[in-house]
Amino acid sequence: MICKGIHPFSFQRDVIDEVVKAKGTGRKIVVRSRRQIGKSTLIANLLLYYAINFEGTKNYCVSPTLKQGKKLYKTVVKALTKAKIVKTANGSDLSIVLKNESEINFKSAEQGEALRGETVTGLLCIDEFAYIPDAIYDIIRPWTDFHKAVTLMVSTPFIKEGYFWTYYNYGLEGSHNTVLIDWADYEKYKEDLDKILPPEQLKEYEAILPKKVFRTEYLGQFIEGGGMVFDFVKEAHRDVKINPTDKLYVGVDWANQTKNDSTVISIINQNGEQVFAKGWNDLTPLGQIDRVYDELEPYLNQIVAIVCEINSLGKPYTDLLKERLQNSHKNKIVEFNTTNPSKSDLVGRMQVALEQRTITLIPNVEQTRQFEYYSCEYNPQTKTVTYNAPNGLHDDFVMATMFAWYGYKEKFATGIYSIGRGSMTKRR
């Protein structure tokens, strides 16, 4: 049976040619890409090429998150539907075995230490490499050593730090057995790039999006540091503790019951200093309520406001938390309905706070990562910008902290307040 692949654009063809001829060399092939120009399609087809043409090979793809790995797995399974060459396809462990005994396995950086000990005999693909922690690459790098397997590193760029930046520079130099195929090279690939995103549409994106987001995602440029949306995150780091005399403003972002999404509590004091940041994702819904109450209970007399998101599962969770609080405290809960306009307001407030150095943040590793990677997307049909974590990543620490900062800025010093659609009004 002949299995037909994609009709590649010129920039995709250059990668395909390089990967095919590199078999058995241990070469690293780096692809600096723009947003939405066929990274996933390329990866899926190259995994299929190796698995089909080199029997008995073990081929892997590592993505930043399980969600992204599942998406690629489904892409490959769909491509094989009519081919009748699949022996088994396991949607639980995201593995495919072909009739020629070749394997295609999909892993995620979220698996951490469980990634140790794998061996690649065909092709290793790393999707969105810039968003995979360096410590995870240290774990998966030895997979290719024994059989000198090829590694394909594909990503939109981020900051000038980390392994993707390092290997990008190796590719520029032609050193360390590394080759660079630069999809951000507009002069070289102008004709095909303009077909995917016409210049007039690119100008529209440039006018709307934050400069850093536009540069990284739509021009494929590395940035000097800081975050995509929020700057000066690390400069804001201060390890401040709660004092008995503090007035406290609490933000709660509820987990949505998906893997690795967390319920997070963030607390800011009367000086604009974050004094508490903690999250967890291993509890039942009722267990979450108990945990939030237990964490807040020692400080209830100091708490001025508890701002809780009420979207989706947030409303029943917030109602249950109210039931756990005594009458003198449950009125401190403020319900926040997150809409696109109200989230944009939260983001704007936090951007100003970080730029003007009026907020400090606890140096929590996960929180820092979420703030630095937080991004946004422009919808040309609706002409709106939406703010979120990059696809598959999380923003629960960011949201909880923005809720806490919102409560702090609204100065809940006296009175009882209610909230609707992201704006607060005082009840007399």
mmCIF file of C-alpha atoms in Angstrom, residues 18-301:
data_model
loop_
_atom_site.group_PDB
_atom_site.id
_atom_site.type_symbol
_atom_site.label_atom_id
_atom_site.label_comp_id
_atom_site.label_asym_id
_atom_site.label_seq_id
_atom_site.Cartn_x
_atom_site.Cartn_y
_atom_site.Cartn_z
ATOM 1 C CA GLU A 18 16.644 17.623 6.135
ATOM 2 C CA VAL A 19 14.950 15.117 8.457
ATOM 3 C CA VAL A 20 14.898 12.369 5.817
ATOM 4 C CA LYS A 21 18.598 12.624 4.990
ATOM 5 C CA ALA A 22 19.622 12.941 8.652
ATOM 6 C CA LYS A 23 18.560 9.422 9.692
ATOM 7 C CA GLY A 24 21.137 7.761 11.932
ATOM 8 C CA THR A 25 23.246 10.904 12.365
ATOM 9 C CA GLY A 26 21.969 12.027 15.774
ATOM 10 C CA ARG A 27 21.370 15.438 14.237
ATOM 11 C CA LYS A 28 19.299 18.135 15.919
ATOM 12 C CA ILE A 29 17.048 20.016 13.470
ATOM 13 C CA VAL A 30 15.700 23.305 14.823
ATOM 14 C CA VAL A 31 12.654 24.995 13.314
ATOM 15 C CA ARG A 32 11.881 28.554 14.372
ATOM 16 C CA SER A 33 8.276 29.058 13.380
ATOM 17 C CA ARG A 34 5.543 31.619 13.246
ATOM 18 C CA ARG A 35 2.131 30.884 14.675
ATOM 19 C CA GLN A 36 -0.313 28.570 12.881
ATOM 20 C CA ILE A 37 1.667 27.769 9.753
ATOM 21 C CA GLY A 38 1.698 23.987 9.941
ATOM 22 C CA LYS A 39 3.971 22.881 12.809
ATOM 23 C CA SER A 40 1.653 20.106 13.988
ATOM 24 C CA THR A 41 0.929 18.902 10.461
ATOM 25 C CA LEU A 42 4.642 18.652 9.760
ATOM 26 C CA ILE A 43 5.343 16.718 12.964
ATOM 27 C CA ALA A 44 2.492 14.260 12.355
ATOM 28 C CA ASN A 45 3.623 13.519 8.812
ATOM 29 C CA LEU A 46 7.293 13.054 9.713
ATOM 30 C CA LEU A 47 6.395 10.652 12.519
ATOM 31 C CA LEU A 48 4.321 8.689 10.022
ATOM 32 C CA TYR A 49 7.126 8.758 7.454
ATOM 33 C CA TYR A 50 9.606 7.206 9.880
ATOM 34 C CA ALA A 51 7.161 4.688 11.312
ATOM 35 C CA ILE A 52 5.959 3.491 7.907
ATOM 36 C CA ASN A 53 9.260 3.411 6.054
ATOM 37 C CA PHE A 54 11.549 2.085 8.790
ATOM 38 C CA GLU A 55 9.949 -0.982 10.330
ATOM 39 C CA GLY A 56 10.296 -1.687 14.004
ATOM 40 C CA THR A 57 11.357 1.861 14.895
ATOM 41 C CA LYS A 58 10.332 3.661 18.046
ATOM 42 C CA ASN A 59 9.274 7.234 17.339
ATOM 43 C CA TYR A 60 8.254 9.816 19.910
ATOM 44 C CA CYS A 61 6.685 13.243 20.162
ATOM 45 C CA VAL A 62 6.956 15.314 23.363
ATOM 46 C CA SER A 63 4.602 18.293 23.839
ATOM 47 C CA PRO A 64 4.397 20.788 26.700
ATOM 48 C CA THR A 65 1.057 19.377 27.888
ATOM 49 C CA LEU A 66 -1.025 16.225 27.716
ATOM 50 C CA LYS A 67 -3.758 18.161 25.924
ATOM 51 C CA GLN A 68 -1.403 19.018 23.068
ATOM 52 C CA GLY A 69 -0.146 15.425 22.925
ATOM 53 C CA LYS A 70 -3.704 14.122 22.622
ATOM 54 C CA LYS A 71 -4.393 16.523 19.772
ATOM 55 C CA LEU A 72 -1.371 15.270 17.819
ATOM 56 C CA TYR A 73 -2.278 11.651 18.590
ATOM 57 C CA LYS A 74 -5.770 12.181 17.148
ATOM 58 C CA THR A 75 -4.277 13.842 14.062
ATOM 59 C CA VAL A 76 -2.100 10.816 13.363
ATOM 60 C CA VAL A 77 -4.871 8.295 14.068
ATOM 61 C CA LYS A 78 -7.201 10.153 11.703
ATOM 62 C CA ALA A 79 -4.549 10.148 8.983
ATOM 63 C CA LEU A 80 -4.250 6.366 9.319
ATOM 64 C CA THR A 81 -7.987 5.634 9.248
ATOM 65 C CA LYS A 82 -8.088 4.366 5.652
ATOM 66 C CA ALA A 83 -4.539 3.035 5.487
ATOM 67 C CA LYS A 84 -5.260 -0.270 7.280
ATOM 68 C CA ILE A 85 -1.727 -0.481 8.600
ATOM 69 C CA VAL A 86 -2.485 0.027 12.306
ATOM 70 C CA LYS A 87 -2.034 -2.921 14.632
ATOM 71 C CA THR A 88 -3.130 -1.114 17.822
ATOM 72 C CA ALA A 89 -3.991 2.447 18.806
ATOM 73 C CA ASN A 90 -4.289 3.147 22.522
ATOM 74 C CA GLY A 91 -5.954 6.460 23.363
ATOM 75 C CA SER A 92 -5.166 6.085 27.060
ATOM 76 C CA ASP A 93 -1.380 5.987 26.827
ATOM 77 C CA LEU A 94 -1.338 7.750 23.418
ATOM 78 C CA SER A 95 0.559 5.051 21.574
ATOM 79 C CA ILE A 96 0.195 3.633 18.083
ATOM 80 C CA VAL A 97 1.719 0.377 16.839
ATOM 81 C CA LEU A 98 1.745 -0.335 13.112
ATOM 82 C CA LYS A 99 1.635 -3.756 11.497
ATOM 83 C CA ASN A 100 5.350 -3.443 10.713
ATOM 84 C CA GLU A 101 5.925 -3.184 14.518
ATOM 85 C CA SER A 102 6.914 0.486 14.378
ATOM 86 C CA GLU A 103 5.662 2.639 17.253
ATOM 87 C CA ILE A 104 4.584 6.257 17.561
ATOM 88 C CA ASN A 105 4.319 7.451 21.161
ATOM 89 C CA PHE A 106 3.085 10.800 22.436
ATOM 90 C CA LYS A 107 4.391 12.161 25.742
ATOM 91 C CA SER A 108 4.059 15.434 27.618
ATOM 92 C CA ALA A 109 6.381 17.525 29.769
ATOM 93 C CA GLU A 110 3.762 17.239 32.515
ATOM 94 C CA GLN A 111 4.870 13.625 33.072
ATOM 95 C CA GLY A 112 8.129 14.843 34.595
ATOM 96 C CA GLU A 113 10.342 12.125 36.053
ATOM 97 C CA ALA A 114 8.134 9.413 34.520
ATOM 98 C CA LEU A 115 9.735 10.273 31.176
ATOM 99 C CA ARG A 116 13.041 8.685 32.135
ATOM 100 C CA GLY A 117 14.293 5.555 30.391
ATOM 101 C CA GLU A 118 12.697 5.741 26.937
ATOM 102 C CA THR A 119 14.693 4.954 23.775
ATOM 103 C CA VAL A 120 14.184 6.426 20.308
ATOM 104 C CA THR A 121 15.344 4.428 17.298
ATOM 105 C CA GLY A 122 13.629 6.521 14.640
ATOM 106 C CA LEU A 123 12.589 10.146 15.186
ATOM 107 C CA LEU A 124 12.084 12.321 18.275
ATOM 108 C CA CYS A 125 9.892 15.397 17.752
ATOM 109 C CA ILE A 126 9.675 18.140 20.370
ATOM 110 C CA ASP A 127 6.630 20.326 19.831
ATOM 111 C CA GLU A 128 6.682 23.955 21.060
ATOM 112 C CA PHE A 129 10.138 23.413 22.502
ATOM 113 C CA ALA A 130 10.362 26.974 23.858
ATOM 114 C CA TYR A 131 7.538 26.106 26.275
ATOM 115 C CA ILE A 132 9.133 22.933 27.660
ATOM 116 C CA PRO A 133 11.183 23.406 30.870
ATOM 117 C CA ASP A 134 14.917 22.846 30.484
ATOM 118 C CA ALA A 135 14.800 20.218 33.244
ATOM 119 C CA ILE A 136 12.429 18.119 31.106
ATOM 120 C CA TYR A 137 14.741 18.269 28.100
ATOM 121 C CA ASP A 138 17.578 17.065 30.338
ATOM 122 C CA ILE A 139 15.450 13.969 30.970
ATOM 123 C CA ILE A 140 14.507 13.232 27.339
ATOM 124 C CA ARG A 141 17.798 14.189 25.670
ATOM 125 C CA PRO A 142 19.442 10.760 26.319
ATOM 126 C CA TRP A 143 16.599 8.978 24.463
ATOM 127 C CA THR A 144 18.354 9.496 21.130
ATOM 128 C CA ASP A 145 21.962 8.805 22.143
ATOM 129 C CA PHE A 146 22.369 5.057 21.641
ATOM 130 C CA HIS A 147 20.814 4.825 18.159
ATOM 131 C CA LYS A 148 21.866 8.318 17.038
ATOM 132 C CA ALA A 149 18.222 9.140 16.350
ATOM 133 C CA VAL A 150 17.225 12.459 14.790
ATOM 134 C CA THR A 151 15.636 15.142 16.978
ATOM 135 C CA LEU A 152 13.256 17.660 15.418
ATOM 136 C CA MET A 153 12.821 20.754 17.628
ATOM 137 C CA VAL A 154 9.892 22.909 16.469
ATOM 138 C CA SER A 155 8.576 26.022 18.205
ATOM 139 C CA THR A 156 7.435 29.573 18.063
ATOM 140 C CA PRO A 157 10.173 31.471 19.906
ATOM 141 C CA PHE A 158 10.003 33.028 23.335
ATOM 142 C CA ILE A 159 12.714 34.719 25.400
ATOM 143 C CA LYS A 160 16.439 34.546 24.723
ATOM 144 C CA GLU A 161 16.957 31.893 27.373
ATOM 145 C CA GLY A 162 16.664 28.136 27.648
ATOM 146 C CA TYR A 163 17.452 25.208 25.393
ATOM 147 C CA PHE A 164 15.421 26.317 22.382
ATOM 148 C CA TRP A 165 17.388 29.578 22.271
ATOM 149 C CA THR A 166 20.629 27.618 22.757
ATOM 150 C CA TYR A 167 19.944 25.176 19.905
ATOM 151 C CA TYR A 168 18.687 27.967 17.675
ATOM 152 C CA ASN A 169 22.109 29.574 18.010
ATOM 153 C CA TYR A 170 23.865 26.240 17.408
ATOM 154 C CA GLY A 171 21.879 26.060 14.189
ATOM 155 C CA LEU A 172 22.918 29.567 13.177
ATOM 156 C CA GLU A 173 26.542 28.597 13.761
ATOM 157 C CA GLY A 174 26.215 25.171 12.170
ATOM 158 C CA SER A 175 27.763 23.681 15.320
ATOM 159 C CA HIS A 176 26.954 20.775 17.682
ATOM 160 C CA ASN A 177 25.512 18.690 14.828
ATOM 161 C CA THR A 178 22.592 21.137 14.653
ATOM 162 C CA VAL A 179 20.797 22.495 11.582
ATOM 163 C CA LEU A 180 18.416 25.477 11.549
ATOM 164 C CA ILE A 181 15.422 25.761 9.216
ATOM 165 C CA ASP A 182 14.094 29.261 9.846
ATOM 166 C CA TRP A 183 10.405 29.567 8.993
ATOM 167 C CA ALA A 184 10.534 33.165 10.233
ATOM 168 C CA ASP A 185 12.795 34.064 7.281
ATOM 169 C CA TYR A 186 10.286 36.211 5.414
ATOM 170 C CA GLU A 187 12.531 36.961 2.443
ATOM 171 C CA LYS A 188 13.184 33.282 1.798
ATOM 172 C CA TYR A 189 9.606 32.060 2.231
ATOM 173 C CA LYS A 190 7.673 35.216 1.357
ATOM 174 C CA GLU A 191 5.417 33.671 -1.283
ATOM 175 C CA ASP A 192 4.110 30.867 0.905
ATOM 176 C CA LEU A 193 3.974 32.907 4.112
ATOM 177 C CA ASP A 194 1.850 35.540 2.385
ATOM 178 C CA LYS A 195 -0.581 32.836 1.288
ATOM 179 C CA ILE A 196 -1.128 31.771 4.895
ATOM 180 C CA LEU A 197 -1.263 35.244 6.430
ATOM 181 C CA PRO A 198 -1.644 38.092 3.892
ATOM 182 C CA PRO A 199 0.285 41.317 4.678
ATOM 183 C CA GLU A 200 -2.890 43.340 5.245
ATOM 184 C CA GLN A 201 -4.064 40.873 7.894
ATOM 185 C CA LEU A 202 -0.622 40.900 9.506
ATOM 186 C CA LYS A 203 -0.834 44.707 9.808
ATOM 187 C CA GLU A 204 -4.201 44.341 11.503
ATOM 188 C CA TYR A 205 -2.674 41.993 14.078
ATOM 189 C CA GLU A 206 0.223 44.379 14.641
ATOM 190 C CA ALA A 207 -2.148 47.253 15.400
ATOM 191 C CA ILE A 208 -4.130 45.281 17.985
ATOM 192 C CA LEU A 209 -1.789 42.882 19.784
ATOM 193 C CA PRO A 210 0.833 43.735 22.423
ATOM 194 C CA LYS A 211 4.185 44.262 20.731
ATOM 195 C CA LYS A 212 5.864 41.234 22.280
ATOM 196 C CA VAL A 213 3.024 38.873 21.368
ATOM 197 C CA PHE A 214 3.041 40.121 17.782
ATOM 198 C CA ARG A 215 6.808 39.804 17.477
ATOM 199 C CA THR A 216 7.067 36.273 18.855
ATOM 200 C CA GLU A 217 3.939 34.657 17.443
ATOM 201 C CA TYR A 218 3.474 36.415 14.117
ATOM 202 C CA LEU A 219 7.026 37.433 13.205
ATOM 203 C CA GLY A 220 8.770 34.528 14.924
ATOM 204 C CA GLN A 221 11.223 36.707 16.846
ATOM 205 C CA PHE A 222 12.870 36.033 20.187
ATOM 206 C CA ILE A 223 12.391 38.721 22.840
ATOM 207 C CA GLU A 224 14.897 40.006 25.359
ATOM 208 C CA GLY A 225 13.180 38.837 28.531
ATOM 209 C CA GLY A 226 10.214 39.342 30.793
ATOM 210 C CA GLY A 227 6.820 38.039 29.734
ATOM 211 C CA MET A 228 4.650 38.210 26.662
ATOM 212 C CA VAL A 229 1.938 40.308 28.342
ATOM 213 C CA PHE A 230 3.431 41.067 31.768
ATOM 214 C CA ASP A 231 6.856 42.677 32.175
ATOM 215 C CA PHE A 232 9.049 42.968 35.295
ATOM 216 C CA VAL A 233 7.721 39.745 36.859
ATOM 217 C CA LYS A 234 11.036 38.635 38.342
ATOM 218 C CA GLU A 235 11.859 42.198 39.343
ATOM 219 C CA ALA A 236 8.674 42.124 41.473
ATOM 220 C CA HIS A 237 9.864 39.122 43.510
ATOM 221 C CA ARG A 238 9.806 39.644 47.276
ATOM 222 C CA ASP A 239 9.338 36.932 49.887
ATOM 223 C CA VAL A 240 6.890 38.687 52.230
ATOM 224 C CA LYS A 241 5.052 36.906 55.054
ATOM 225 C CA ILE A 242 1.656 37.598 56.615
ATOM 226 C CA ASN A 243 1.795 39.780 59.735
ATOM 227 C CA PRO A 244 -0.932 39.692 62.423
ATOM 228 C CA THR A 245 -1.806 43.346 61.756
ATOM 229 C CA ASP A 246 -2.163 43.008 57.964
ATOM 230 C CA LYS A 247 -5.373 43.640 56.100
ATOM 231 C CA LEU A 248 -5.703 40.922 53.491
ATOM 232 C CA TYR A 249 -7.278 40.768 50.050
ATOM 233 C CA VAL A 250 -7.837 37.237 48.718
ATOM 234 C CA GLY A 251 -8.268 35.948 45.170
ATOM 235 C CA VAL A 252 -9.537 32.423 44.469
ATOM 236 C CA ASP A 253 -9.402 30.739 41.075
ATOM 237 C CA TRP A 254 -11.251 27.405 41.110
ATOM 238 C CA ALA A 255 -9.979 24.293 39.319
ATOM 239 C CA ASN A 256 -12.169 23.148 36.423
ATOM 240 C CA GLN A 257 -11.585 19.461 37.173
ATOM 241 C CA THR A 258 -9.258 18.891 34.211
ATOM 242 C CA LYS A 259 -5.821 17.354 34.665
ATOM 243 C CA ASN A 260 -3.247 19.713 36.188
ATOM 244 C CA ASP A 261 -5.663 22.650 36.437
ATOM 245 C CA SER A 262 -5.419 23.930 39.998
ATOM 246 C CA THR A 263 -7.456 25.735 42.580
ATOM 247 C CA VAL A 264 -5.248 28.643 43.628
ATOM 248 C CA ILE A 265 -5.402 31.098 46.526
ATOM 249 C CA SER A 266 -3.469 34.357 46.232
ATOM 250 C CA ILE A 267 -3.396 36.934 49.029
ATOM 251 C CA ILE A 268 -2.212 40.558 48.903
ATOM 252 C CA ASN A 269 -1.759 42.786 51.953
ATOM 253 C CA GLN A 270 -2.566 46.466 52.474
ATOM 254 C CA ASN A 271 0.840 47.445 51.015
ATOM 255 C CA GLY A 272 0.247 45.717 47.685
ATOM 256 C CA GLU A 273 2.557 42.841 48.631
ATOM 257 C CA GLN A 274 1.642 39.273 47.813
ATOM 258 C CA VAL A 275 1.968 37.313 51.054
ATOM 259 C CA PHE A 276 0.448 33.951 50.071
ATOM 260 C CA ALA A 277 0.288 31.917 46.847
ATOM 261 C CA LYS A 278 -0.662 28.269 46.899
ATOM 262 C CA GLY A 279 -2.409 25.864 44.529
ATOM 263 C CA TRP A 280 -3.427 22.191 44.339
ATOM 264 C CA ASN A 281 -5.163 19.892 41.867
ATOM 265 C CA ASP A 282 -5.559 16.574 43.641
ATOM 266 C CA LEU A 283 -8.820 17.015 45.569
ATOM 267 C CA THR A 284 -12.497 16.290 45.047
ATOM 268 C CA PRO A 285 -14.873 19.268 44.684
ATOM 269 C CA LEU A 286 -15.846 19.118 48.359
ATOM 270 C CA GLY A 287 -12.208 18.579 49.251
ATOM 271 C CA GLN A 288 -11.376 21.819 47.463
ATOM 272 C CA ILE A 289 -13.888 23.734 49.571
ATOM 273 C CA ASP A 290 -12.461 22.245 52.759
ATOM 274 C CA ARG A 291 -8.921 23.093 51.693
ATOM 275 C CA VAL A 292 -9.754 26.706 50.790
ATOM 276 C CA TYR A 293 -11.537 27.179 54.113
ATOM 277 C CA ASP A 294 -8.692 25.569 56.062
ATOM 278 C CA GLU A 295 -6.100 27.813 54.382
ATOM 279 C CA LEU A 296 -8.116 30.988 55.021
ATOM 280 C CA GLU A 297 -9.483 30.195 58.480
ATOM 281 C CA PRO A 298 -6.414 31.443 60.458
ATOM 282 C CA TYR A 299 -6.715 34.863 58.779
ATOM 283 C CA LEU A 300 -10.502 35.371 58.632
ATOM 284 C CA ASN A 301 -10.467 38.322 61.024
#
